Amino acid sequence: MDGTGKVWLAGAGPGDAGLLTVKTRELIETADIIVYDALISAEILSLIPPEKEVVNVGKRAGRHLVPQDEINEILLREAKKGRKVLRLKGGDPFVFGRGGEELELLAEHQVPFEIVPGITSASAVPAYAGIPVTHRDYASSLHIVTGHPRQGGSETIDYASLVKGKGTLVFLMGITAMEAILDGLMDAGLDGDTPAAVIENGTLAGQRRVVSAAGRLAEEAHRAGIGPPAVIVVGEVCRLADRFHWAEDRPLGGKQILVTRPRQSSSALAGKLRALGAQVIELPSIATKVISPNTALQRGMKQFGTRAAQEWLLFTSPAGVRIFFEEMTELKMDMRHMLGGPAQVKVGAIGSATERALKGYGILADVVPDVYCAACLGEAVAAHAMPGSKVTVVRAMSGSEELLPPLLKAGLDVDDIPLYETVYEAHEQIKEKIEALFKQGQIDAVTFTSASTVKGFVHTMDRLDFHKIHAVCIGEQTAAEAEKYRMHITVAKEASIESMTACMLENLGTKER
Ligand code: SAH
């Protein structure tokens, strides 16, 4: 190869991140640069690693950010640099996605490319509204039509043959021309009582639908204030919409939740919320930057277990656990070095996630406070420790000030070793998209698992009206930090994903939309 890169022309589906293909999901991780459209949802954008280069060439009806030729040029230029270019488009790139046009220039310059089909809104959006686009009893063909034929060109919609076909008709880009389209069909002989539907923001939390007879659809959609992006469906299959209604009926259906979390930690919470029907934006508001080399830690590790009859090791985050053990491996040490001294070794964890992380390394914590809080961990250890014990705390650089006082008060000898710093990160483009969602009232809750996630969030999303945010927090300290910004606060009963999820169901589950 001559150093030329490659372009992947990939579909991202209609919006729900769960409808990304496995291949596209992988490309989001492996590409060098991602060139994406306006229709890519915040949920999907939030999956893009913050260090990745992104270009938003988003087009919205009438407001072209970047003209088509320029997009073609960008793809060519980046591939010529030898880079892996992911061209990410809504739905399927070859279904009214101008995918063909984007390949012309690449083919001309012999730039290698691959096409990754996506789930098209033409079938997926009706599906999320309970409408099967074909059904043995109602429709034996499906016609996908653009409601926006090429201006000034010879193309117009051939209503007569569409009506004659008797199949299901799906119109994309048809909202501004909806009245004309429906009139066109009825003029060509479509019965005005034929069932029809329009679905806005399909597969997303803000999904709305209007189901009506074709003759009244335009008026009813107008009254409901339906706007783009939306899909119009005309045909007998729309009769099934009420019977097969499902997306909004899920426990958290129609809800959009922003999950803030340290980058490296697992997104088990996001998975749980998605399984209940929520759309989840994962904002990696804080990331951990490991302190390296860490002489204090090295010294601490070498002396551990030799300084008192009982020595404690305290962890306050899963990231801390991971970094601690990685550092140990780096020093060519393992747990035997920590246990090899004369001291009895005891381990404390702040909450269940940290406890779980320790378990992953074969260690069962001796002390985990009932309530997730730094002072509680300090008090619990103080209550269990033998007098004169040595306590080593391994945690973030500016960890909670409330952990140490109870330990010191009990006369314990404390060594506080920082393992990592907390830094903030997010793409400017993604920030803008999330800000717009907040402004439109489309984010129902934000989750915070520690005071530093609150700090990270307000630092990253500095232009928001924080007092309008519903914050679901783990622990009183986290809540106290959110309180500073006058957020509307709910505190989960326990420091666990289950408790956070239950809290969401209780607070959002029954809310009318
Ligand atoms: N290639 C895309 C279609 C691009 S044209 C695909 O295969 O889905 C853009 C049109 O797609 C919009 O005007 C709208 O009609 C439809 N569309 C895309 N995403 C949608 C969504 N989430 N909800 C409703 N309509 C959507």
XYZ file of C-alpha atoms and ligand atoms in Angstrom:
539
model
C 0.000 0.000 0.000
C 1.178 3.515 -0.760
C 0.282 4.973 2.595
C -3.247 5.830 1.535
C -5.763 5.429 4.312
C -9.267 4.182 3.997
C -12.801 5.461 4.342
C -15.621 3.576 6.017
C -18.995 4.890 4.925
C -21.106 3.723 7.825
C -24.695 4.006 8.966
C -25.361 4.911 12.591
C -29.033 3.951 12.558
C -31.901 6.267 13.472
C -30.660 7.438 16.895
C -30.993 4.796 19.610
C -27.386 3.791 20.342
C -28.495 0.184 20.669
C -29.231 0.219 16.942
C -25.612 0.819 15.961
C -24.149 -2.206 14.227
C -21.301 -4.041 15.933
C -19.050 -3.020 13.056
C -19.834 0.694 13.348
C -19.407 0.534 17.115
C -15.936 -0.909 16.592
C -15.051 1.710 13.988
C -15.939 4.472 16.458
C -13.096 3.119 18.595
C -10.564 2.419 15.849
C -10.971 5.301 13.374
C -8.464 8.176 13.373
C -11.111 10.737 12.491
C -14.902 10.733 12.489
C -16.879 12.895 10.055
C -20.516 12.979 11.152
C -23.922 14.458 10.345
C -26.505 16.475 12.261
C -28.763 13.461 12.666
C -26.267 11.545 14.818
C -27.765 11.484 18.321
C -26.085 12.774 21.469
C -26.246 9.246 22.863
C -24.129 7.991 19.968
C -21.790 11.001 19.949
C -21.110 10.421 23.632
C -19.620 7.032 22.730
C -16.822 8.736 20.789
C -13.598 8.698 22.836
C -12.755 12.298 23.851
C -9.291 12.172 22.326
C -10.676 11.295 18.886
C -10.696 13.943 16.168
C -14.237 14.741 14.996
C -15.696 16.919 12.242
C -19.356 17.903 12.293
C -20.549 18.446 8.736
C -24.140 18.387 9.922
C -26.856 19.440 7.601
C -30.343 20.315 8.687
C -33.057 20.961 6.106
C -32.094 24.221 4.461
C -29.141 25.002 6.719
C -26.155 23.343 5.143
C -23.169 23.551 7.386
C -20.743 22.027 4.923
C -21.634 21.644 1.219
C -21.542 18.140 -0.254
C -18.408 18.703 -2.416
C -16.552 19.911 0.595
C -17.508 16.787 2.549
C -16.246 14.688 -0.356
C -12.994 16.669 -0.309
C -12.544 16.190 3.438
C -12.887 12.416 3.093
C -10.392 12.349 0.239
C -7.895 14.626 1.974
C -7.937 12.720 5.264
C -7.648 9.319 3.573
C -4.734 10.597 1.488
C -2.942 11.409 4.726
C -3.030 7.700 5.459
C -5.756 7.943 8.076
C -8.683 5.685 8.904
C -11.708 7.851 8.224
C -15.136 6.976 9.593
C -17.888 8.755 7.692
C -20.815 8.370 10.062
C -24.280 8.974 8.657
C -27.806 8.674 9.994
C -29.734 5.498 9.222
C -28.322 3.593 6.262
C -25.843 5.497 4.070
C -27.431 4.208 0.890
C -31.032 5.015 1.764
C -31.398 8.691 0.856
C -28.059 9.279 2.482
C -26.119 10.585 -0.541
C -23.707 7.753 0.165
C -23.223 7.179 -3.544
C -22.106 10.751 -4.091
C -19.520 10.519 -1.336
C -17.922 7.500 -2.940
C -17.512 9.039 -6.421
C -14.447 11.108 -5.590
C -12.878 8.303 -3.567
C -13.347 5.834 -6.419
C -11.891 8.359 -8.856
C -8.756 8.673 -6.717
C -8.590 4.967 -5.986
C -8.951 5.489 -2.258
C -9.990 2.219 -0.619
C -13.345 2.220 1.104
C -15.834 -0.032 2.826
C -19.551 0.396 3.210
C -21.175 -0.471 6.504
C -24.950 -0.555 6.078
C -26.996 0.824 8.924
C -30.507 0.369 10.235
C -32.640 2.702 8.187
C -35.197 4.995 9.770
C -37.591 3.880 7.028
C -38.284 0.608 8.831
C -36.905 1.218 12.338
C -38.843 4.395 13.143
C -42.221 2.811 12.275
C -41.138 -0.278 14.254
C -40.555 1.827 17.373
C -44.054 3.221 16.901
C -45.530 -0.293 16.722
C -45.938 -0.284 12.936
C -44.586 -3.238 10.956
C -43.892 -1.867 7.478
C -45.073 -5.133 5.922
C -47.623 -7.615 7.200
C -49.091 -10.593 5.384
C -52.635 -9.360 5.957
C -52.103 -5.738 5.048
C -49.190 -5.025 2.735
C -47.071 -7.021 0.357
C -44.739 -4.279 -0.759
C -42.901 -1.350 0.765
C -42.023 1.870 -1.003
C -39.506 4.260 0.486
C -39.927 7.682 -1.041
C -38.165 11.003 -0.586
C -40.520 13.839 0.193
C -37.862 16.189 -1.042
C -37.255 15.366 -4.712
C -34.310 17.078 -6.331
C -35.147 20.695 -6.840
C -35.336 21.898 -10.400
C -34.768 18.335 -11.593
C -37.129 16.211 -13.565
C -37.967 14.050 -10.556
C -41.354 14.402 -8.986
C -43.306 11.940 -6.953
C -45.264 9.525 -9.135
C -48.372 9.417 -6.928
C -50.421 7.382 -9.386
C -48.090 4.393 -9.366
C -47.561 4.605 -5.583
C -51.312 4.434 -5.010
C -51.747 1.656 -7.574
C -49.085 -0.447 -5.855
C -51.218 -0.694 -2.694
C -48.095 -1.236 -0.597
C -46.940 0.589 2.510
C -45.571 4.028 1.674
C -42.822 5.508 3.803
C -41.785 9.089 3.155
C -38.482 10.412 4.438
C -37.732 14.150 4.511
C -41.427 14.724 4.024
C -42.461 16.984 6.876
C -42.387 20.354 5.151
C -44.189 18.885 2.147
C -46.557 16.667 4.150
C -49.764 18.342 3.061
C -48.769 18.308 -0.593
C -47.758 14.655 -0.383
C -51.015 13.533 1.190
C -53.050 15.644 -1.229
C -51.061 14.215 -4.113
C -51.862 10.681 -2.985
C -55.560 11.411 -2.526
C -55.780 13.160 -5.888
C -54.312 10.009 -7.378
C -57.106 7.947 -5.806
C -55.961 7.087 -2.274
C -58.916 6.695 0.082
C -58.747 9.492 2.661
C -59.656 6.969 5.371
C -56.512 4.940 4.772
C -54.626 4.694 8.098
C -51.485 6.802 8.267
C -48.952 7.961 10.818
C -46.178 10.428 11.342
C -43.374 9.714 13.810
C -40.985 12.394 15.034
C -37.568 11.647 16.579
C -38.173 7.930 16.219
C -36.199 5.520 18.466
C -35.104 8.478 20.608
C -36.375 9.466 24.038
C -38.284 12.358 22.495
C -40.179 10.084 20.092
C -43.719 11.291 19.328
C -46.265 9.899 16.936
C -49.587 10.914 15.460
C -51.757 8.163 13.972
C -54.759 9.191 11.931
C -56.570 8.774 8.615
C -54.523 10.014 5.656
C -57.121 12.724 5.046
C -56.618 14.258 8.474
C -52.984 13.482 9.182
C -51.471 16.777 8.029
C -53.854 18.797 10.168
C -53.371 16.644 13.254
C -49.608 16.584 12.896
C -49.631 20.345 12.560
C -51.743 20.661 15.696
C -49.335 18.404 17.595
C -46.442 20.544 16.373
C -44.638 17.644 14.696
C -41.371 18.697 13.078
C -38.307 17.139 11.481
C -36.823 14.605 11.607
C -39.937 12.581 11.043
C -41.163 9.706 8.927
C -44.602 9.552 7.320
C -46.196 6.137 6.881
C -49.296 5.568 4.780
C -51.026 2.201 4.567
C -53.169 -0.404 6.283
C -50.268 -1.475 8.539
C -50.784 1.749 10.528
C -53.906 0.116 11.976
C -51.597 -1.949 14.172
C -49.938 1.067 15.806
C -52.081 1.049 18.929
C -52.048 -2.692 19.424
C -48.286 -2.927 19.049
C -47.458 0.259 20.946
C -44.387 -0.508 23.047
C -41.447 1.925 23.116
C -42.979 4.518 25.432
C -44.486 1.807 27.637
C -41.103 0.590 28.903
C -40.456 1.560 32.551
C -38.082 4.362 31.536
C -39.369 4.702 27.953
C -39.246 8.275 26.714
C -36.676 9.274 29.326
C -33.226 10.600 28.586
C -30.631 10.344 31.327
C -27.143 11.741 31.378
C -24.663 9.539 33.216
C -21.452 11.200 34.368
C -18.670 8.851 35.138
C -14.942 8.529 35.169
C -13.874 7.340 31.739
C -12.321 4.081 32.764
C -15.041 2.844 35.045
C -17.662 0.506 33.704
C -20.919 1.748 32.324
C -22.992 -0.894 34.057
C -25.401 1.818 35.198
C -25.924 2.999 31.615
C -26.648 -0.581 30.552
C -29.197 -1.056 33.289
C -30.994 2.192 32.431
C -31.000 1.339 28.729
C -32.484 -2.062 29.474
C -35.381 -0.241 31.137
C -35.945 1.792 27.981
C -34.079 5.000 28.771
C -31.823 6.754 26.352
C -28.492 7.289 28.047
C -25.860 9.858 27.255
C -22.591 8.842 28.854
C -20.668 11.998 29.501
C -17.170 11.087 30.557
C -16.908 14.183 32.676
C -13.934 13.048 34.630
C -10.981 10.985 33.684
C -8.165 9.719 35.790
C -4.580 10.673 35.086
C -2.220 8.325 36.824
C 0.630 9.859 38.811
C 3.722 8.260 37.401
C 6.355 7.715 38.618
C 4.840 7.613 42.089
C 7.653 7.552 44.609
C 5.359 7.900 47.634
C 3.456 4.816 46.519
C 6.601 2.848 45.822
C 7.942 3.639 49.261
C 4.596 2.809 50.856
C 4.404 -0.529 49.085
C 7.885 -1.567 50.082
C 7.344 -0.771 53.745
C 3.817 -2.057 53.947
C 3.217 -4.771 56.524
C 6.391 -4.110 58.477
C 5.492 -1.088 60.541
C 2.818 -2.112 63.046
C 1.013 -5.168 64.382
C -1.911 -4.331 62.136
C -1.811 -2.417 58.857
C -4.802 -1.150 56.909
C -5.109 -0.382 53.235
C -8.053 1.837 52.267
C -9.533 2.267 48.797
C -12.071 4.919 47.830
C -12.727 4.163 44.131
C -12.551 1.323 41.605
C -10.041 3.420 39.626
C -7.852 3.569 42.727
C -7.957 -0.224 43.046
C -7.000 -0.718 39.414
C -4.169 1.809 39.489
C -2.829 0.413 42.753
C -2.524 -3.101 41.351
C -1.144 -1.921 38.027
C 1.533 -0.002 39.862
C 2.315 -3.074 41.944
C 2.814 -5.144 38.799
C 4.959 -2.364 37.386
C 7.226 -2.706 40.442
C 7.348 -6.465 39.886
C 5.497 -7.011 43.135
C 2.306 -8.877 43.915
C 0.047 -9.391 46.900
C 2.561 -11.649 48.628
C 4.830 -8.666 49.218
C 2.026 -6.881 51.006
C 1.222 -9.912 53.135
C 4.769 -11.074 53.710
C 5.518 -8.750 56.645
C 4.738 -9.439 60.291
C 1.627 -7.223 60.307
C -1.925 -8.453 60.088
C -3.302 -6.876 56.880
C -6.802 -5.391 56.743
C -8.554 -3.795 53.785
C -11.303 -1.167 53.694
C -13.475 -0.040 50.744
C -15.757 2.989 50.565
C -18.653 1.321 48.743
C -19.845 -1.702 46.812
C -18.235 -0.772 43.472
C -14.820 -0.466 45.109
C -15.502 -3.657 47.037
C -16.292 -5.398 43.763
C -13.142 -4.090 42.117
C -11.097 -5.532 45.002
C -12.854 -8.843 44.637
C -11.640 -8.897 41.055
C -8.113 -9.034 42.464
C -9.011 -11.773 44.918
C -9.409 -9.537 47.949
C -12.474 -9.468 50.172
C -12.683 -6.130 51.983
C -12.822 -6.362 55.789
C -14.711 -3.112 56.202
C -17.268 -1.443 53.923
C -19.372 1.261 55.611
C -23.160 0.930 55.418
C -23.394 4.367 53.864
C -21.207 5.482 50.978
C -19.288 8.376 52.511
C -15.658 9.175 53.241
C -16.268 10.071 56.904
C -18.211 6.814 57.334
C -15.274 4.810 56.001
C -12.944 6.642 58.378
C -15.257 5.976 61.321
C -15.767 2.316 60.436
C -12.042 1.680 60.184
C -11.395 3.608 63.409
C -13.926 1.351 65.141
C -12.354 -1.871 63.848
C -8.650 -1.061 63.992
C -6.347 -2.202 66.736
C -4.865 0.710 68.671
C -1.660 1.918 67.109
C -2.434 0.487 63.682
C -0.941 1.951 60.560
C -3.395 3.067 57.853
C -2.414 3.610 54.217
C -4.972 5.427 52.083
C -4.530 5.106 48.317
C -6.815 7.459 46.389
C -7.264 10.532 44.170
C -5.044 13.570 44.564
C -7.662 15.867 46.054
C -9.782 13.281 47.798
C -12.366 14.051 50.448
C -11.096 15.891 53.506
C -13.488 13.967 55.695
C -11.777 10.603 55.537
C -8.750 11.288 57.692
C -10.082 13.098 60.827
C -11.865 10.041 62.335
C -8.716 7.950 61.788
C -6.435 10.543 63.321
C -8.815 11.066 66.195
C -8.563 7.351 67.005
C -4.806 7.787 67.262
C -4.036 5.806 64.100
C -0.955 6.536 62.059
C -2.142 7.583 58.595
C -0.296 7.689 55.298
C -2.354 9.360 52.530
C -0.946 8.456 49.109
C -2.348 10.037 45.920
C -2.535 7.668 42.946
C -4.178 9.812 40.312
C -5.435 13.225 39.405
C -8.888 13.988 38.147
C -9.092 15.800 34.839
C -12.079 16.938 32.802
C -12.788 16.275 29.179
C -15.497 16.377 26.489
C -15.725 17.279 22.824
C -16.910 20.834 22.205
C -19.345 19.565 19.545
C -20.841 17.036 21.918
C -21.118 19.655 24.626
C -23.107 21.844 22.255
C -25.468 19.039 21.381
C -26.016 18.199 25.038
C -26.545 21.868 25.885
C -29.237 22.072 23.229
C -30.972 19.028 24.725
C -30.920 20.612 28.191
C -32.359 23.845 26.798
C -35.192 21.911 25.158
C -35.889 20.167 28.468
C -35.040 16.816 26.930
C -32.750 15.533 29.659
C -34.745 14.140 32.549
C -31.945 13.450 35.021
C -28.195 13.507 35.522
C -26.458 10.886 37.671
C -23.530 11.686 39.954
C -21.563 9.032 41.812
C -19.102 11.252 43.641
C -18.497 14.898 44.438
C -15.786 14.936 41.800
C -18.249 13.902 39.086
C -20.344 16.948 40.057
C -17.258 19.147 39.878
C -16.321 17.618 36.532
C -19.811 18.131 35.149
C -20.182 21.785 36.121
C -16.679 22.456 34.867
C -17.316 20.797 31.507
C -20.878 22.013 30.966
C -20.192 25.503 32.258
C -22.896 27.231 30.218
C -25.918 25.387 31.667
C -28.601 26.576 34.060
C -27.715 24.129 36.796
C -30.748 24.841 38.939
C -32.972 23.239 36.296
C -31.113 19.934 36.525
C -32.503 16.914 38.318
C -29.459 15.323 39.949
C -29.619 11.723 41.134
C -26.713 11.283 43.544
C -24.927 8.549 45.426
C -24.044 9.698 48.932
C -24.591 12.847 50.954
C -21.267 14.387 49.980
C -22.131 14.089 46.313
C -25.523 15.658 47.036
C -23.863 18.468 49.008
C -21.708 19.292 46.000
C -24.765 19.310 43.684
C -26.537 21.491 46.246
C -23.942 24.205 45.680
C -25.332 24.633 42.169
C -28.932 24.539 43.386
C -29.734 21.414 41.424
C -32.941 19.543 42.162
C -31.559 16.572 44.116
C -32.550 12.973 44.790
C -30.175 10.829 46.825
C -30.029 7.094 46.159
C -30.490 5.084 49.337
C -27.411 2.973 48.813
C -24.188 3.280 46.882
C -25.147 0.758 44.254
C -26.316 0.644 40.695
C -29.482 -1.138 41.811
C -30.294 1.652 44.206
C -29.607 4.338 41.570
C -31.841 2.495 39.122
C -34.626 2.117 41.675
C -34.328 5.818 42.366
C -34.812 6.594 38.660
C -37.849 4.358 38.426
C -39.377 5.992 41.459
C -38.729 9.543 40.320
C -39.008 9.384 36.553
C -40.930 6.213 35.871
C -44.409 7.588 36.245
C -43.851 11.143 35.076
C -46.213 12.239 32.310
C -44.587 13.544 29.199
N -30.086 7.562 5.480
C -31.169 7.848 6.401
C -32.160 8.830 5.837
C -31.574 10.191 5.585
S -32.732 11.337 5.033
C -31.847 6.549 6.826
O -31.582 5.493 6.254
O -32.616 6.588 7.800
C -33.238 12.095 6.520
C -34.639 11.702 6.858
O -34.638 10.455 7.539
C -35.348 12.617 7.794
O -35.886 13.735 7.114
C -36.431 11.738 8.342
O -37.467 11.586 7.417
C -35.712 10.405 8.438
N -35.191 10.154 9.784
C -33.925 9.886 10.111
N -33.807 9.660 11.442
C -35.045 9.777 11.948
C -35.588 9.643 13.256
N -34.833 9.339 14.304
N -36.920 9.823 13.406
C -37.697 10.122 12.369
N -37.239 10.266 11.121
C -35.932 10.090 10.906
